[in-house]
Coordinates of C-alpha atoms in Angstrom, one line a residue:
M1 CA 21.5 -16.7 -1.0
R2 CA 18.5 -16.8 1.3
K3 CA 15.7 -14.4 0.5
I4 CA 14.3 -12.3 3.3
C5 CA 11.2 -10.0 3.0
F6 CA 9.9 -7.5 5.5
V7 CA 6.3 -6.5 5.1
V8 CA 5.7 -3.0 6.6
D9 CA 3.0 -0.3 6.7
S10 CA 5.7 2.2 5.9
I11 CA 9.5 2.5 5.6
F12 CA 9.8 5.9 3.9
S13 CA 8.4 7.9 6.8
I14 CA 9.6 9.1 10.2
G15 CA 9.2 6.8 13.2
G16 CA 11.1 4.5 15.5
V17 CA 9.7 1.3 14.0
Q18 CA 10.7 2.5 10.5
R19 CA 14.2 3.3 11.7
V20 CA 14.9 0.0 13.5
T21 CA 13.4 -2.0 10.6
A22 CA 15.7 -0.1 8.2
V23 CA 18.8 -0.8 10.4
I24 CA 18.0 -4.5 10.7
A25 CA 17.3 -4.8 7.0
K26 CA 20.5 -3.0 6.1
E27 CA 22.6 -5.3 8.2
L28 CA 20.9 -8.4 6.9
A29 CA 21.4 -7.1 3.3
K30 CA 25.1 -7.7 3.8
D31 CA 24.6 -11.4 3.8
Y32 CA 21.0 -12.0 2.4
D33 CA 18.9 -11.0 -0.5
V34 CA 16.6 -8.5 1.3
S35 CA 13.3 -7.1 0.1
I36 CA 10.8 -4.7 1.7
V37 CA 7.2 -4.8 0.7
T38 CA 5.6 -1.5 1.8
F39 CA 2.2 0.2 1.8
D40 CA 4.0 3.5 1.0
K41 CA 3.2 5.1 -2.3
P42 CA 6.0 4.8 -4.9
E43 CA 6.4 8.6 -4.9
Q44 CA 7.3 8.5 -1.2
K45 CA 10.5 6.5 -1.9
D46 CA 13.5 8.2 -0.3
T47 CA 16.4 5.8 0.3
T48 CA 18.5 8.6 1.9
L49 CA 16.1 8.3 4.9
Y50 CA 17.8 6.1 7.5
H51 CA 20.7 5.8 5.0
L52 CA 18.9 2.9 3.1
N53 CA 20.9 3.9 0.0
E54 CA 24.1 2.4 1.6
V55 CA 23.0 -1.2 0.7
N56 CA 21.2 -3.0 -2.0
I57 CA 17.6 -3.6 -0.9
N58 CA 14.6 -4.4 -3.2
Y59 CA 11.5 -2.3 -2.7
R60 CA 8.0 -3.4 -3.6
F61 CA 5.1 -1.0 -3.3
F62 CA 1.8 -2.7 -2.5
A63 CA -1.8 -1.5 -2.3
Y64 CA -4.9 -3.4 -1.6
P65 CA -7.7 -3.6 -4.1
Q66 CA -11.3 -2.5 -3.4
V67 CA -13.7 -4.9 -1.8
G68 CA -17.4 -5.0 -2.9
K69 CA -20.1 -3.5 -0.7
L70 CA -21.9 -6.8 -0.1
K71 CA -18.8 -8.6 0.8
T72 CA -17.8 -5.8 3.1
F73 CA -21.2 -5.9 4.8
L74 CA -21.1 -9.6 5.4
C75 CA -17.5 -9.5 6.7
K76 CA -18.4 -6.7 9.1
A77 CA -21.5 -8.6 10.3
Y78 CA -19.5 -11.6 11.4
S79 CA -16.7 -9.6 12.8
G80 CA -19.2 -7.6 14.9
L81 CA -20.8 -10.9 16.1
Y82 CA -17.4 -12.3 17.0
L83 CA -16.5 -9.3 19.1
K84 CA -19.8 -9.3 20.8
L85 CA -19.9 -13.0 21.7
Q86 CA -16.2 -13.4 22.4
P87 CA -16.1 -17.2 21.6
K88 CA -13.1 -19.0 23.0
S89 CA -12.5 -21.6 20.3
K90 CA -9.7 -21.3 17.8
W91 CA -11.9 -22.1 14.8
C92 CA -14.0 -19.1 15.6
S93 CA -10.9 -17.0 15.7
D94 CA -9.8 -18.3 12.3
L95 CA -13.2 -17.4 10.9
Y96 CA -12.8 -13.9 12.3
A97 CA -9.3 -13.7 10.8
H98 CA -10.9 -14.2 7.4
S99 CA -14.0 -12.0 8.0
S100 CA -11.8 -9.1 9.1
Y101 CA -9.4 -9.7 6.2
P102 CA -11.6 -10.4 3.1
S103 CA -10.3 -12.8 0.5
E104 CA -9.8 -10.1 -2.1
L105 CA -7.2 -8.4 0.2
R106 CA -5.7 -11.7 1.4
H107 CA -5.2 -13.1 -2.1
A108 CA -3.7 -9.8 -3.3
L109 CA -1.1 -9.8 -0.6
L110 CA -0.5 -13.6 -1.2
S111 CA 0.1 -13.0 -4.9
E112 CA 2.6 -10.2 -4.1
L113 CA 4.5 -12.4 -1.6
R114 CA 4.6 -15.4 -3.9
Q115 CA 6.3 -13.4 -6.6
G116 CA 9.4 -13.0 -4.4
D117 CA 9.8 -16.7 -3.6
Y118 CA 11.1 -15.7 -0.2
D119 CA 12.6 -18.1 2.3
V120 CA 11.5 -15.9 5.3
I121 CA 8.8 -13.2 5.5
I122 CA 8.6 -10.9 8.5
G123 CA 5.4 -9.1 9.3
V124 CA 6.2 -5.9 11.1
H125 CA 3.7 -4.8 13.8
A126 CA 0.9 -6.8 15.4
P127 CA -1.8 -6.3 12.7
L128 CA 0.5 -7.3 9.8
A129 CA 1.8 -10.3 11.8
A130 CA -1.9 -11.4 12.3
R131 CA -2.5 -10.9 8.5
L132 CA 0.5 -12.9 7.7
S133 CA -0.7 -15.8 9.8
T134 CA -3.8 -16.2 7.5
L135 CA -1.4 -17.1 4.7
K136 CA 0.5 -19.8 6.5
N137 CA -1.2 -22.7 4.6
D138 CA -0.6 -21.0 1.3
L139 CA 3.1 -20.5 1.9
P140 CA 4.1 -23.9 3.4
N141 CA 7.8 -23.6 2.5
T142 CA 8.3 -20.1 3.8
K143 CA 9.2 -19.3 7.4
L144 CA 6.7 -16.6 8.6
I145 CA 7.7 -14.4 11.5
G146 CA 5.8 -11.7 13.3
W147 CA 7.7 -8.8 14.8
L148 CA 5.8 -6.9 17.5
H149 CA 6.9 -3.4 18.4
N150 CA 4.3 -2.5 21.0
S151 CA 4.0 -3.7 24.6
F152 CA 1.4 -6.3 25.7
E153 CA -0.4 -3.6 27.7
A154 CA -0.4 -1.1 24.8
L155 CA -2.0 -3.7 22.5
F156 CA -4.3 -5.6 24.8
G157 CA -4.7 -3.7 28.1
K158 CA -8.1 -2.4 29.1
D159 CA -6.9 1.1 28.4
S160 CA -5.3 0.1 25.1
H161 CA -4.3 3.0 22.9
Y162 CA -4.7 0.9 19.8
Y163 CA -7.8 -0.5 18.1
I164 CA -6.9 -4.0 19.2
G165 CA -7.8 -3.8 22.8
P166 CA -8.8 -6.6 25.2
K167 CA -11.7 -8.0 23.1
R168 CA -9.3 -9.0 20.3
R169 CA -6.5 -10.3 22.6
R170 CA -7.4 -14.0 22.5
H171 CA -7.9 -13.8 18.7
Y172 CA -4.6 -12.2 18.1
I173 CA -2.7 -14.6 20.2
Y174 CA -4.4 -17.5 18.4
Q175 CA -3.2 -16.0 15.1
F176 CA 0.3 -15.4 16.4
R177 CA 0.5 -19.1 17.3
N178 CA 0.0 -19.9 13.6
L179 CA 3.3 -18.3 12.7
D180 CA 6.6 -20.0 12.8
D181 CA 7.9 -17.5 15.3
V182 CA 7.1 -14.2 16.9
V183 CA 9.7 -11.6 18.0
L184 CA 9.0 -9.5 21.1
L185 CA 11.2 -6.7 22.3
C186 CA 11.5 -7.5 26.0
N187 CA 11.2 -10.4 28.5
H188 CA 8.5 -8.6 30.5
D189 CA 6.1 -8.9 27.5
A190 CA 7.2 -12.6 26.9
K191 CA 6.0 -13.3 30.5
K192 CA 2.7 -11.5 29.9
Y193 CA 2.0 -13.6 26.9
Y194 CA 3.1 -16.8 28.6
D195 CA 0.8 -16.1 31.6
Y196 CA -2.1 -15.6 29.2
D197 CA -1.4 -18.5 26.9
K198 CA 1.3 -21.0 27.8
K199 CA 1.2 -22.5 24.3
F200 CA 2.5 -19.3 22.8
K201 CA 6.3 -19.2 23.0
P202 CA 7.7 -16.1 21.3
T203 CA 11.4 -15.1 20.9
V204 CA 12.8 -12.0 22.7
L205 CA 15.3 -9.9 20.6
Y206 CA 16.2 -6.4 21.8
N207 CA 16.3 -3.6 19.4
P208 CA 19.9 -2.5 18.6
L209 CA 21.4 1.0 18.8
T210 CA 20.3 2.3 15.4
L211 CA 22.7 5.2 15.0
E212 CA 26.4 5.9 15.1
P213 CA 27.0 7.9 18.3
S214 CA 28.5 11.3 18.0
A215 CA 30.7 12.9 20.7
A216 CA 29.7 12.0 24.3
S217 CA 28.0 14.7 26.3
Q218 CA 30.2 16.8 28.6
G219 CA 27.3 17.3 31.0
T220 CA 27.6 21.1 31.3
S221 CA 24.8 22.4 29.1
K222 CA 21.9 22.4 31.7
R223 CA 19.6 21.1 28.9
F224 CA 17.1 18.3 29.2
L225 CA 16.3 16.4 26.0
A226 CA 13.4 14.3 24.7
V227 CA 13.1 12.7 21.3
G228 CA 10.2 11.0 19.6
R229 CA 7.2 11.1 17.3
F230 CA 4.4 13.5 18.4
S231 CA 1.6 10.9 18.2
H232 CA -1.5 10.8 20.4
K233 CA -0.4 10.7 24.1
H234 CA 2.3 8.0 23.3
K235 CA 5.5 9.8 24.3
G236 CA 3.9 11.9 27.0
F237 CA 5.5 15.1 25.9
D238 CA 2.4 16.9 27.3
L239 CA 3.3 15.5 30.7
L240 CA 6.9 16.6 30.3
I241 CA 6.0 20.2 29.4
K242 CA 3.7 20.4 32.5
A243 CA 6.4 18.9 34.8
F244 CA 9.1 21.2 33.4
N245 CA 6.7 24.1 34.1
I246 CA 6.8 23.1 37.8
F247 CA 10.5 22.5 37.8
A248 CA 11.3 25.7 36.0
K249 CA 9.8 27.9 38.7
N250 CA 12.8 27.2 41.0
N251 CA 15.4 26.5 38.3
K252 CA 15.9 29.5 36.1
D253 CA 19.0 28.3 34.1
W254 CA 17.8 24.9 32.8
N255 CA 16.1 24.4 29.3
L256 CA 14.3 21.7 27.5
D257 CA 14.7 20.5 23.9
I258 CA 12.0 18.3 22.3
V259 CA 12.9 16.8 18.9
G260 CA 10.3 15.2 16.7
E261 CA 7.3 15.7 14.4
G262 CA 3.6 14.6 14.4
P263 CA 0.0 15.6 15.0
E264 CA 0.3 16.7 18.6
E265 CA 2.8 19.5 17.8
E266 CA 0.3 22.3 18.1
L267 CA -0.9 21.0 21.5
Y268 CA 2.7 21.2 22.8
K269 CA 3.2 24.7 21.4
E270 CA -0.1 25.8 23.0
L271 CA 1.1 24.4 26.4
I272 CA 4.5 26.1 26.1
K273 CA 2.8 29.4 25.3
E274 CA 0.3 29.0 28.1
Y275 CA 3.2 28.6 30.6
K276 CA 5.2 31.4 29.0
L277 CA 8.1 29.1 28.4
E278 CA 8.9 30.0 24.8
E279 CA 12.4 31.0 25.8
R280 CA 13.1 27.8 27.7
I281 CA 11.4 25.0 25.8
T282 CA 12.3 24.5 22.1
I283 CA 10.6 22.1 19.7
H284 CA 12.9 21.0 16.9
A285 CA 12.0 19.1 13.7
F286 CA 13.2 15.6 13.1
T287 CA 16.7 15.4 11.8
N288 CA 19.0 12.8 10.5
N289 CA 21.7 14.3 12.8
V290 CA 19.8 13.8 16.1
Q291 CA 23.2 12.9 17.6
S292 CA 24.0 16.5 17.9
F293 CA 21.1 17.0 20.3
Y294 CA 22.3 14.0 22.4
S295 CA 25.8 15.4 22.5
N296 CA 24.6 18.8 23.7
A297 CA 22.2 17.6 26.3
Q298 CA 22.9 16.9 30.0
I299 CA 19.9 14.8 31.0
Y300 CA 17.6 12.6 28.8
V301 CA 13.9 12.3 29.7
L302 CA 11.6 9.6 28.6
S303 CA 8.1 10.6 29.6
S304 CA 6.2 7.9 27.5
R305 CA 3.0 6.5 28.7
W306 CA 3.9 3.2 27.0
E307 CA 6.8 1.7 25.0
G308 CA 7.4 -1.5 23.2
F309 CA 11.1 -0.8 23.5
G310 CA 12.6 2.5 24.5
L311 CA 15.2 2.8 21.7
V312 CA 15.9 6.4 22.5
L313 CA 17.1 5.3 26.0
V314 CA 19.9 3.3 24.3
E315 CA 20.7 6.2 22.0
A316 CA 20.9 8.6 25.0
M317 CA 23.1 6.3 27.0
A318 CA 25.4 5.8 24.0
H319 CA 26.1 9.5 24.3
G320 CA 26.8 9.2 28.0
L321 CA 23.5 10.7 29.2
P322 CA 21.8 10.0 32.6
V323 CA 18.1 9.2 32.1
V324 CA 14.9 10.2 33.8
S325 CA 12.2 7.7 32.8
S326 CA 8.6 6.8 33.5
D327 CA 8.6 3.5 35.4
L328 CA 7.7 1.3 32.5
P329 CA 8.7 -2.4 32.7
T330 CA 10.6 -2.0 29.4
S331 CA 12.6 0.9 30.8
K332 CA 13.5 -1.0 33.9
E333 CA 14.5 -4.0 31.8
I334 CA 16.8 -1.9 29.7
M335 CA 18.4 0.2 32.4
G336 CA 17.9 -1.6 35.8
D337 CA 18.9 0.6 38.8
F338 CA 20.7 3.1 36.5
G339 CA 17.4 4.9 35.6
M340 CA 15.9 7.7 37.6
Y341 CA 12.2 6.6 37.5
F342 CA 8.9 8.5 38.1
K343 CA 5.4 7.1 38.4
N344 CA 4.0 6.8 34.9
G345 CA 1.7 9.7 34.2
D346 CA 2.5 11.6 37.5
I347 CA 3.4 15.1 36.6
E348 CA 4.5 16.2 40.1
D349 CA 6.7 13.0 40.5
L350 CA 8.3 13.8 37.1
A351 CA 9.0 17.3 38.3
R352 CA 10.7 16.0 41.4
R353 CA 12.9 13.6 39.3
L354 CA 13.9 16.5 37.1
E355 CA 15.0 18.4 40.2
E356 CA 16.9 15.4 41.6
A357 CA 18.7 14.9 38.2
T358 CA 20.3 18.3 38.6
H359 CA 22.1 17.1 41.7
I360 CA 23.5 13.7 40.7
D361 CA 27.2 12.7 40.3
W362 CA 27.0 13.3 36.6
Q363 CA 30.3 11.9 35.6
A364 CA 29.7 8.6 37.4
K365 CA 26.2 8.3 35.8
S366 CA 27.6 9.1 32.4
K367 CA 30.2 6.4 32.7
A368 CA 27.6 3.8 33.7
A369 CA 25.4 4.9 30.7
L370 CA 28.1 4.2 28.2
A371 CA 28.7 0.8 29.6
I372 CA 25.0 -0.2 29.5
A373 CA 24.7 1.0 25.8
Q374 CA 27.4 -1.5 24.8
R375 CA 24.9 -4.3 25.4
F376 CA 22.8 -3.1 22.5
D377 CA 25.6 -3.0 19.9
I378 CA 24.2 -4.0 16.4
K379 CA 26.7 -6.8 16.0
N380 CA 25.3 -8.6 19.0
I381 CA 21.7 -8.1 17.9
I382 CA 22.2 -9.1 14.3
R383 CA 23.8 -12.3 15.3
Q384 CA 20.7 -13.3 17.1
W385 CA 18.5 -12.3 14.1
K386 CA 20.6 -14.5 11.8
E387 CA 20.1 -17.5 14.2
L388 CA 16.4 -16.9 14.0
L389 CA 16.3 -16.7 10.2
E390 CA 18.2 -20.0 9.6

């Protein structure tokens, strides 16, 4: 039986990446020996989260050792020089890969991965994929795959919301090329990478529907729904609350539910209080039964400023929900003409789309939503993953 390993920052915490990783790992565990190497602490282990207890998966808890002060200083010195000079050669990128990932850390992870004698190792997220690339020569008989969950613009754009940014773009793509394959979540990103570096040829695999849908919505509740982690600006829930405030002035019988957790929760509560919408906007904690919220909603809203893949769109459509979404390339790739789009970041345009969503032929939209969601059935996606792993 082939041995597959996922290397993740975390699996026992709440988040879309964790959930889709768990779903893919669970499906593969039916036919492969699957392990997850995680940077979670052992006391965080909770296999009931994402129903990981339903299958046999091996969990390994990994932590990096400390690096000496002199080594840290020397590594930071070269890394800073690389970012300042921006050399275009690959060997400079390889040096930067090692300076930004000191040998003590690299050898510790290598030792951990060698113990498993894996056939395939998958680095989840761009930073871990780049780290994995530095081990390629040390794991010559193992297929190394990077699985990127953020869009090209989110990682490398001039307004990147991650630490990577445009200065590290060439370096990261050089390192991705060292891997045996890299999985992207949409064709839009594949074209972006190709336009930047025609030698880099990743594989596109959509994320699957990661939950068992509950009853389809009946479309009579007059409730908008948004679901996601409350992380810095990512999901745009601040935009949604401001837009709903505009919409609510002329629509007294509609309400908004926001489901999730994270560091921006207090900001949202302050906005809701400022607009005196405590009776109409409700924040709900993350739940393993999020399906009940989809079933009771009438319209789903994705207000994200960026997305690698809008998994919640598929979940919403699987419950028959029409969708209002920011005009992200990933949203348009998933939904096509079905989506009701607003200009990304434009609060007034979002308010207008909320208004328009209350006047649609809801039954026709709901039927179309259910048909689109079928394309993301786990059976179709896992077949593509198995082809990649062989």
